[in-house]
Amino acid sequence: MSASPNRVLVLGGTGPLGICLLRELVFRGHPTVAYCRNPSKVPEDLASNSLLEVVEGNMEDTEKLSQLVSRIDVVATLLGPQLGNAPDPSPIPGYYDALFNLMRQHSVKRIFALTTASLANVEGDGSSLTRLFLAGAIRVIVPAAYRTVQAVGATFRSDKPHDLDWTLFRIAHIPGGDDEASWKTDREVGGVYVGPIGPQWSVTIRRGRLARWLVDSVESGAPELIGKVPAVSGTK
């Protein structure tokens, strides 16, 4: 663990991956704030941990969000479109615009943000029939979600976060449970590939293992990933 634990703000932390991330952060001693619409979704065994502060709110409440950003060192955001009834156009790119401004205001530089492998035109990517199939399926079945992914990618790859240390990491299939036993088991499963989509990319990574990689990156700062859009998967 890092010598001085980072204070981490987690956005979108009540889904299965978010719960695994919260478990990994407090397991490794990081004071963590989970900002969420529905605090009741955080399991009691986790919510009772003294290192975790669960704050109810939404991304439109920039005053409350600003207060939280002022107290942390790193942002880890898992915000993404709701596949069933995603609004179109999505408010998520605008949320990031506001968040970038708050980070500047409070001198917070590092942000890790999640997106999916359906993000198009990423430098360094090779050909992948699997990736083309997945992206095509999302584009046809849930077009609003597909457009949200592209809009978030455009926001990060624009000049808007030019002075921030950002990483937009891409995932595809992330199976696994978020209960304590499943997280503990899955965090030990296999290695992690981080890089462009191509022959080494394996599509799947367990949620617990992904959370472990993300906290590794929070602790190290992952300078090699600043300004990058890597795909993250298990190793073949």
PDB file of C-alpha atoms in Angstrom:
ATOM      1  CA  MET A   1       0.000   0.000   0.000  1.00  0.00           C
ATOM      2  CA  SER A   2       1.168   3.564  -0.618  1.00  0.00           C
ATOM      3  CA  ALA A   3       2.947   5.308   2.281  1.00  0.00           C
ATOM      4  CA  SER A   4       0.207   7.928   2.539  1.00  0.00           C
ATOM      5  CA  PRO A   5      -3.201   6.507   1.607  1.00  0.00           C
ATOM      6  CA  ASN A   6      -5.066   8.515  -1.006  1.00  0.00           C
ATOM      7  CA  ARG A   7      -8.449   9.953  -0.156  1.00  0.00           C
ATOM      8  CA  VAL A   8     -10.674   8.739  -2.970  1.00  0.00           C
ATOM      9  CA  LEU A   9     -14.019   9.977  -4.254  1.00  0.00           C
ATOM     10  CA  VAL A  10     -15.999   7.229  -5.996  1.00  0.00           C
ATOM     11  CA  LEU A  11     -18.819   8.172  -8.356  1.00  0.00           C
ATOM     12  CA  GLY A  12     -21.181   5.482  -9.606  1.00  0.00           C
ATOM     13  CA  GLY A  13     -20.180   3.265  -6.735  1.00  0.00           C
ATOM     14  CA  THR A  14     -23.423   1.379  -6.027  1.00  0.00           C
ATOM     15  CA  GLY A  15     -23.341  -1.050  -8.948  1.00  0.00           C
ATOM     16  CA  PRO A  16     -21.577  -4.418  -8.642  1.00  0.00           C
ATOM     17  CA  LEU A  17     -18.218  -3.069  -9.849  1.00  0.00           C
ATOM     18  CA  GLY A  18     -18.553  -0.021  -7.626  1.00  0.00           C
ATOM     19  CA  ILE A  19     -19.175  -2.164  -4.552  1.00  0.00           C
ATOM     20  CA  CYS A  20     -16.077  -4.239  -5.385  1.00  0.00           C
ATOM     21  CA  LEU A  21     -14.085  -1.006  -5.755  1.00  0.00           C
ATOM     22  CA  LEU A  22     -15.291   0.294  -2.396  1.00  0.00           C
ATOM     23  CA  ARG A  23     -14.333  -3.018  -0.780  1.00  0.00           C
ATOM     24  CA  GLU A  24     -10.860  -2.890  -2.304  1.00  0.00           C
ATOM     25  CA  LEU A  25     -10.266   0.718  -1.278  1.00  0.00           C
ATOM     26  CA  VAL A  26     -11.156   0.291   2.376  1.00  0.00           C
ATOM     27  CA  PHE A  27      -9.371  -3.089   2.501  1.00  0.00           C
ATOM     28  CA  ARG A  28      -6.219  -1.259   1.520  1.00  0.00           C
ATOM     29  CA  GLY A  29      -6.697   1.577   3.955  1.00  0.00           C
ATOM     30  CA  HIS A  30      -7.918   4.418   1.750  1.00  0.00           C
ATOM     31  CA  PRO A  31     -10.366   6.913   3.251  1.00  0.00           C
ATOM     32  CA  THR A  32     -13.169   6.773   0.693  1.00  0.00           C
ATOM     33  CA  VAL A  33     -16.239   8.833  -0.125  1.00  0.00           C
ATOM     34  CA  ALA A  34     -19.015   7.202  -2.142  1.00  0.00           C
ATOM     35  CA  TYR A  35     -21.297   9.840  -3.644  1.00  0.00           C
ATOM     36  CA  CYS A  36     -24.497   8.176  -4.809  1.00  0.00           C
ATOM     37  CA  ARG A  37     -28.219   8.598  -5.382  1.00  0.00           C
ATOM     38  CA  ASN A  38     -29.184   5.523  -3.368  1.00  0.00           C
ATOM     39  CA  PRO A  39     -26.984   4.934  -0.295  1.00  0.00           C
ATOM     40  CA  SER A  40     -29.142   1.955   0.654  1.00  0.00           C
ATOM     41  CA  LYS A  41     -27.513   0.011  -2.202  1.00  0.00           C
ATOM     42  CA  VAL A  42     -24.228  -0.066  -0.278  1.00  0.00           C
ATOM     43  CA  PRO A  43     -24.175  -3.334   1.726  1.00  0.00           C
ATOM     44  CA  GLU A  44     -24.321  -2.873   5.487  1.00  0.00           C
ATOM     45  CA  ASP A  45     -21.088  -4.779   6.082  1.00  0.00           C
ATOM     46  CA  LEU A  46     -19.340  -2.208   3.888  1.00  0.00           C
ATOM     47  CA  ALA A  47     -21.273   0.909   4.882  1.00  0.00           C
ATOM     48  CA  SER A  48     -20.324   0.320   8.520  1.00  0.00           C
ATOM     49  CA  ASN A  49     -16.587   0.488   7.731  1.00  0.00           C
ATOM     50  CA  SER A  50     -15.073   3.565   9.390  1.00  0.00           C
ATOM     51  CA  LEU A  51     -12.995   4.351   6.286  1.00  0.00           C
ATOM     52  CA  LEU A  52     -16.070   4.707   4.086  1.00  0.00           C
ATOM     53  CA  GLU A  53     -18.328   7.746   4.019  1.00  0.00           C
ATOM     54  CA  VAL A  54     -21.499   7.327   1.980  1.00  0.00           C
ATOM     55  CA  VAL A  55     -23.032  10.622   0.869  1.00  0.00           C
ATOM     56  CA  GLU A  56     -26.428  10.870  -0.785  1.00  0.00           C
ATOM     57  CA  GLY A  57     -26.666  13.214  -3.735  1.00  0.00           C
ATOM     58  CA  ASN A  58     -26.627  13.580  -7.490  1.00  0.00           C
ATOM     59  CA  MET A  59     -24.297  15.041 -10.068  1.00  0.00           C
ATOM     60  CA  GLU A  60     -26.543  18.076 -10.588  1.00  0.00           C
ATOM     61  CA  ASP A  61     -25.805  19.215  -7.026  1.00  0.00           C
ATOM     62  CA  THR A  62     -22.459  20.832  -7.792  1.00  0.00           C
ATOM     63  CA  GLU A  63     -22.323  22.599  -4.430  1.00  0.00           C
ATOM     64  CA  LYS A  64     -22.383  19.329  -2.512  1.00  0.00           C
ATOM     65  CA  LEU A  65     -20.036  17.713  -5.021  1.00  0.00           C
ATOM     66  CA  SER A  66     -17.617  20.617  -4.658  1.00  0.00           C
ATOM     67  CA  GLN A  67     -17.486  20.099  -0.893  1.00  0.00           C
ATOM     68  CA  LEU A  68     -16.536  16.465  -1.441  1.00  0.00           C
ATOM     69  CA  VAL A  69     -13.918  17.177  -4.099  1.00  0.00           C
ATOM     70  CA  SER A  70     -12.270  19.643  -1.724  1.00  0.00           C
ATOM     71  CA  ARG A  71     -11.532  16.779   0.685  1.00  0.00           C
ATOM     72  CA  ILE A  72     -10.062  14.144  -1.642  1.00  0.00           C
ATOM     73  CA  ASP A  73      -6.937  13.397  -3.677  1.00  0.00           C
ATOM     74  CA  VAL A  74      -8.193  11.154  -6.488  1.00  0.00           C
ATOM     75  CA  VAL A  75     -11.476  10.682  -8.343  1.00  0.00           C
ATOM     76  CA  ALA A  76     -12.535   7.229  -9.525  1.00  0.00           C
ATOM     77  CA  THR A  77     -15.700   7.370 -11.578  1.00  0.00           C
ATOM     78  CA  LEU A  78     -17.753   4.472 -12.891  1.00  0.00           C
ATOM     79  CA  LEU A  79     -20.517   6.654 -14.316  1.00  0.00           C
ATOM     80  CA  GLY A  80     -22.133   5.146 -17.371  1.00  0.00           C
ATOM     81  CA  PRO A  81     -25.392   4.996 -19.306  1.00  0.00           C
ATOM     82  CA  GLN A  82     -28.316   2.946 -18.073  1.00  0.00           C
ATOM     83  CA  LEU A  83     -28.850   0.387 -20.804  1.00  0.00           C
ATOM     84  CA  GLY A  84     -32.579   0.020 -20.277  1.00  0.00           C
ATOM     85  CA  ASN A  85     -33.722   3.639 -20.515  1.00  0.00           C
ATOM     86  CA  ALA A  86     -30.671   5.806 -21.110  1.00  0.00           C
ATOM     87  CA  PRO A  87     -31.637   9.461 -21.702  1.00  0.00           C
ATOM     88  CA  ASP A  88     -30.681  10.759 -25.128  1.00  0.00           C
ATOM     89  CA  PRO A  89     -28.778  13.007 -25.232  1.00  0.00           C
ATOM     90  CA  SER A  90     -27.035  11.869 -22.074  1.00  0.00           C
ATOM     91  CA  PRO A  91     -26.206  14.294 -19.255  1.00  0.00           C
ATOM     92  CA  ILE A  92     -22.990  12.402 -18.437  1.00  0.00           C
ATOM     93  CA  PRO A  93     -20.599  14.447 -20.649  1.00  0.00           C
ATOM     94  CA  GLY A  94     -21.925  17.581 -18.948  1.00  0.00           C
ATOM     95  CA  TYR A  95     -21.327  16.001 -15.551  1.00  0.00           C
ATOM     96  CA  TYR A  96     -17.686  15.544 -16.515  1.00  0.00           C
ATOM     97  CA  ASP A  97     -17.405  19.167 -17.664  1.00  0.00           C
ATOM     98  CA  ALA A  98     -18.579  20.297 -14.220  1.00  0.00           C
ATOM     99  CA  LEU A  99     -16.370  17.778 -12.436  1.00  0.00           C
ATOM    100  CA  PHE A 100     -13.258  18.929 -14.313  1.00  0.00           C
ATOM    101  CA  ASN A 101     -13.945  22.501 -13.184  1.00  0.00           C
ATOM    102  CA  LEU A 102     -14.380  21.428  -9.561  1.00  0.00           C
ATOM    103  CA  MET A 103     -11.135  19.458  -9.679  1.00  0.00           C
ATOM    104  CA  ARG A 104      -9.297  22.537 -10.923  1.00  0.00           C
ATOM    105  CA  GLN A 105     -10.927  24.666  -8.251  1.00  0.00           C
ATOM    106  CA  HIS A 106      -9.718  22.332  -5.498  1.00  0.00           C
ATOM    107  CA  SER A 107      -6.339  21.375  -7.037  1.00  0.00           C
ATOM    108  CA  VAL A 108      -7.256  17.720  -7.553  1.00  0.00           C
ATOM    109  CA  LYS A 109      -5.359  16.402 -10.557  1.00  0.00           C
ATOM    110  CA  ARG A 110      -5.919  12.638 -10.899  1.00  0.00           C
ATOM    111  CA  ILE A 111      -9.058  11.045 -12.278  1.00  0.00           C
ATOM    112  CA  PHE A 112      -9.722   7.485 -13.448  1.00  0.00           C
ATOM    113  CA  ALA A 113     -12.924   7.038 -15.449  1.00  0.00           C
ATOM    114  CA  LEU A 114     -14.604   3.952 -16.858  1.00  0.00           C
ATOM    115  CA  THR A 115     -16.046   3.496 -20.314  1.00  0.00           C
ATOM    116  CA  THR A 116     -16.607   0.508 -22.571  1.00  0.00           C
ATOM    117  CA  ALA A 117     -14.792  -1.181 -25.414  1.00  0.00           C
ATOM    118  CA  SER A 118     -17.426   0.173 -27.791  1.00  0.00           C
ATOM    119  CA  LEU A 119     -15.591   3.518 -27.759  1.00  0.00           C
ATOM    120  CA  ALA A 120     -14.483   4.048 -31.340  1.00  0.00           C
ATOM    121  CA  ASN A 121     -11.296   5.319 -32.977  1.00  0.00           C
ATOM    122  CA  VAL A 122      -8.844   4.835 -30.119  1.00  0.00           C
ATOM    123  CA  GLU A 123      -5.244   5.303 -31.178  1.00  0.00           C
ATOM    124  CA  GLY A 124      -3.239   2.074 -31.164  1.00  0.00           C
ATOM    125  CA  ASP A 125      -6.175  -0.322 -31.399  1.00  0.00           C
ATOM    126  CA  GLY A 126      -5.820  -3.207 -33.805  1.00  0.00           C
ATOM    127  CA  SER A 127      -8.498  -5.262 -35.482  1.00  0.00           C
ATOM    128  CA  SER A 128     -10.753  -7.372 -33.286  1.00  0.00           C
ATOM    129  CA  LEU A 129     -13.839  -9.157 -34.562  1.00  0.00           C
ATOM    130  CA  THR A 130     -15.032  -9.588 -30.984  1.00  0.00           C
ATOM    131  CA  ARG A 131     -14.790  -5.882 -30.316  1.00  0.00           C
ATOM    132  CA  LEU A 132     -16.558  -5.062 -33.593  1.00  0.00           C
ATOM    133  CA  PHE A 133     -19.360  -7.478 -32.727  1.00  0.00           C
ATOM    134  CA  LEU A 134     -19.812  -6.087 -29.209  1.00  0.00           C
ATOM    135  CA  ALA A 135     -19.763  -2.475 -30.369  1.00  0.00           C
ATOM    136  CA  GLY A 136     -22.122  -3.220 -33.243  1.00  0.00           C
ATOM    137  CA  ALA A 137     -24.574  -4.990 -30.969  1.00  0.00           C
ATOM    138  CA  ILE A 138     -24.657  -2.074 -28.526  1.00  0.00           C
ATOM    139  CA  ARG A 139     -25.023   0.419 -31.364  1.00  0.00           C
ATOM    140  CA  VAL A 140     -28.067  -1.420 -32.722  1.00  0.00           C
ATOM    141  CA  ILE A 141     -29.744  -2.603 -29.503  1.00  0.00           C
ATOM    142  CA  VAL A 142     -29.089   0.391 -27.211  1.00  0.00           C
ATOM    143  CA  PRO A 143     -28.116   3.286 -29.500  1.00  0.00           C
ATOM    144  CA  ALA A 144     -28.486   5.910 -26.763  1.00  0.00           C
ATOM    145  CA  ALA A 145     -25.917   4.094 -24.625  1.00  0.00           C
ATOM    146  CA  TYR A 146     -23.588   3.825 -27.622  1.00  0.00           C
ATOM    147  CA  ARG A 147     -23.857   7.561 -28.276  1.00  0.00           C
ATOM    148  CA  THR A 148     -23.166   8.264 -24.599  1.00  0.00           C
ATOM    149  CA  VAL A 149     -19.955   6.230 -24.739  1.00  0.00           C
ATOM    150  CA  GLN A 150     -18.783   8.144 -27.814  1.00  0.00           C
ATOM    151  CA  ALA A 151     -19.689  11.498 -26.243  1.00  0.00           C
ATOM    152  CA  VAL A 152     -17.795  10.709 -23.030  1.00  0.00           C
ATOM    153  CA  GLY A 153     -14.792   9.630 -25.098  1.00  0.00           C
ATOM    154  CA  ALA A 154     -14.924  12.888 -27.039  1.00  0.00           C
ATOM    155  CA  THR A 155     -15.114  14.878 -23.786  1.00  0.00           C
ATOM    156  CA  PHE A 156     -11.983  13.283 -22.357  1.00  0.00           C
ATOM    157  CA  ARG A 157     -10.085  13.456 -25.635  1.00  0.00           C
ATOM    158  CA  SER A 158     -10.908  17.132 -26.124  1.00  0.00           C
ATOM    159  CA  ASP A 159      -8.980  19.993 -24.573  1.00  0.00           C
ATOM    160  CA  LYS A 160     -11.439  20.186 -21.627  1.00  0.00           C
ATOM    161  CA  PRO A 161      -9.303  18.114 -19.197  1.00  0.00           C
ATOM    162  CA  HIS A 162      -6.006  19.258 -20.747  1.00  0.00           C
ATOM    163  CA  ASP A 163      -4.482  20.283 -17.414  1.00  0.00           C
ATOM    164  CA  LEU A 164      -5.698  17.225 -15.488  1.00  0.00           C
ATOM    165  CA  ASP A 165      -4.107  13.786 -15.144  1.00  0.00           C
ATOM    166  CA  TRP A 166      -6.859  11.641 -16.612  1.00  0.00           C
ATOM    167  CA  THR A 167      -7.176   8.016 -17.652  1.00  0.00           C
ATOM    168  CA  LEU A 168     -10.275   6.713 -19.435  1.00  0.00           C
ATOM    169  CA  PHE A 169     -10.129   2.926 -19.214  1.00  0.00           C
ATOM    170  CA  ARG A 170     -12.263   0.585 -21.315  1.00  0.00           C
ATOM    171  CA  ILE A 171     -13.862  -2.662 -20.235  1.00  0.00           C
ATOM    172  CA  ALA A 172     -16.104  -5.244 -21.891  1.00  0.00           C
ATOM    173  CA  HIS A 173     -17.307  -8.284 -19.940  1.00  0.00           C
ATOM    174  CA  ILE A 174     -16.897  -8.079 -16.153  1.00  0.00           C
ATOM    175  CA  PRO A 175     -18.501 -11.084 -14.430  1.00  0.00           C
ATOM    176  CA  GLY A 176     -18.390 -11.804 -10.713  1.00  0.00           C
ATOM    177  CA  GLY A 177     -20.253 -11.025  -7.523  1.00  0.00           C
ATOM    178  CA  ASP A 178     -19.883  -8.019  -5.242  1.00  0.00           C
ATOM    179  CA  ASP A 179     -20.411  -9.747  -1.884  1.00  0.00           C
ATOM    180  CA  GLU A 180     -17.338  -9.955   0.329  1.00  0.00           C
ATOM    181  CA  ALA A 181     -16.594 -13.615  -0.393  1.00  0.00           C
ATOM    182  CA  SER A 182     -16.847 -13.210  -4.189  1.00  0.00           C
ATOM    183  CA  TRP A 183     -14.709 -10.064  -4.164  1.00  0.00           C
ATOM    184  CA  LYS A 184     -12.000 -11.755  -2.079  1.00  0.00           C
ATOM    185  CA  THR A 185     -11.898 -14.716  -4.444  1.00  0.00           C
ATOM    186  CA  ASP A 186     -12.053 -12.741  -7.691  1.00  0.00           C
ATOM    187  CA  ARG A 187      -9.363 -10.209  -6.761  1.00  0.00           C
ATOM    188  CA  GLU A 188      -6.853 -13.083  -6.875  1.00  0.00           C
ATOM    189  CA  VAL A 189      -7.918 -14.398 -10.294  1.00  0.00           C
ATOM    190  CA  GLY A 190      -5.278 -14.130 -13.035  1.00  0.00           C
ATOM    191  CA  GLY A 191      -3.283 -11.263 -14.419  1.00  0.00           C
ATOM    192  CA  VAL A 192      -4.375  -7.998 -16.020  1.00  0.00           C
ATOM    193  CA  TYR A 193      -3.787  -6.751 -19.544  1.00  0.00           C
ATOM    194  CA  VAL A 194      -3.704  -2.973 -19.993  1.00  0.00           C
ATOM    195  CA  GLY A 195      -3.218  -1.578 -23.479  1.00  0.00           C
ATOM    196  CA  PRO A 196      -4.757  -1.290 -26.934  1.00  0.00           C
ATOM    197  CA  ILE A 197      -7.385  -3.677 -28.205  1.00  0.00           C
ATOM    198  CA  GLY A 198      -5.668  -6.392 -30.188  1.00  0.00           C
ATOM    199  CA  PRO A 199      -4.415  -9.968 -29.937  1.00  0.00           C
ATOM    200  CA  GLN A 200      -3.576  -9.757 -26.224  1.00  0.00           C
ATOM    201  CA  TRP A 201      -6.931  -8.300 -25.199  1.00  0.00           C
ATOM    202  CA  SER A 202      -9.137 -11.037 -23.771  1.00  0.00           C
ATOM    203  CA  VAL A 203     -12.508  -9.229 -23.347  1.00  0.00           C
ATOM    204  CA  THR A 204     -13.238 -10.561 -19.828  1.00  0.00           C
ATOM    205  CA  ILE A 205     -11.952  -9.595 -16.396  1.00  0.00           C
ATOM    206  CA  ARG A 206     -13.510 -10.444 -13.035  1.00  0.00           C
ATOM    207  CA  ARG A 207     -14.970  -7.472 -11.173  1.00  0.00           C
ATOM    208  CA  GLY A 208     -12.866  -8.080  -8.094  1.00  0.00           C
ATOM    209  CA  ARG A 209      -9.686  -8.263 -10.178  1.00  0.00           C
ATOM    210  CA  LEU A 210     -10.570  -5.077 -12.048  1.00  0.00           C
ATOM    211  CA  ALA A 211     -11.153  -3.288  -8.755  1.00  0.00           C
ATOM    212  CA  ARG A 212      -7.765  -4.461  -7.526  1.00  0.00           C
ATOM    213  CA  TRP A 213      -6.078  -3.137 -10.681  1.00  0.00           C
ATOM    214  CA  LEU A 214      -7.839   0.195 -10.326  1.00  0.00           C
ATOM    215  CA  VAL A 215      -6.706   0.645  -6.726  1.00  0.00           C
ATOM    216  CA  ASP A 216      -3.176  -0.371  -7.756  1.00  0.00           C
ATOM    217  CA  SER A 217      -3.373   2.490 -10.262  1.00  0.00           C
ATOM    218  CA  VAL A 218      -4.764   4.902  -7.681  1.00  0.00           C
ATOM    219  CA  GLU A 219      -1.857   4.094  -5.378  1.00  0.00           C
ATOM    220  CA  SER A 220       0.883   4.344  -8.003  1.00  0.00           C
ATOM    221  CA  GLY A 221      -0.676   7.233  -9.896  1.00  0.00           C
ATOM    222  CA  ALA A 222      -0.161   5.176 -13.071  1.00  0.00           C
ATOM    223  CA  PRO A 223       1.843   7.938 -14.786  1.00  0.00           C
ATOM    224  CA  GLU A 224       2.191   5.778 -17.889  1.00  0.00           C
ATOM    225  CA  LEU A 225      -1.599   5.937 -18.358  1.00  0.00           C
ATOM    226  CA  ILE A 226      -2.077   9.704 -18.064  1.00  0.00           C
ATOM    227  CA  GLY A 227      -3.945  10.984 -21.097  1.00  0.00           C
ATOM    228  CA  LYS A 228      -4.501   7.419 -22.320  1.00  0.00           C
ATOM    229  CA  VAL A 229      -7.563   5.302 -23.160  1.00  0.00           C
ATOM    230  CA  PRO A 230      -6.393   1.743 -22.434  1.00  0.00           C
ATOM    231  CA  ALA A 231      -8.463  -1.399 -22.652  1.00  0.00           C
ATOM    232  CA  VAL A 232      -8.330  -3.457 -19.460  1.00  0.00           C
ATOM    233  CA  SER A 233      -8.962  -7.197 -19.415  1.00  0.00           C
ATOM    234  CA  GLY A 234      -7.693 -10.412 -17.961  1.00  0.00           C
ATOM    235  CA  THR A 235      -4.639 -12.006 -19.521  1.00  0.00           C
ATOM    236  CA  LYS A 236      -4.878 -14.869 -22.003  1.00  0.00           C
TER     237      LYS A 236
END
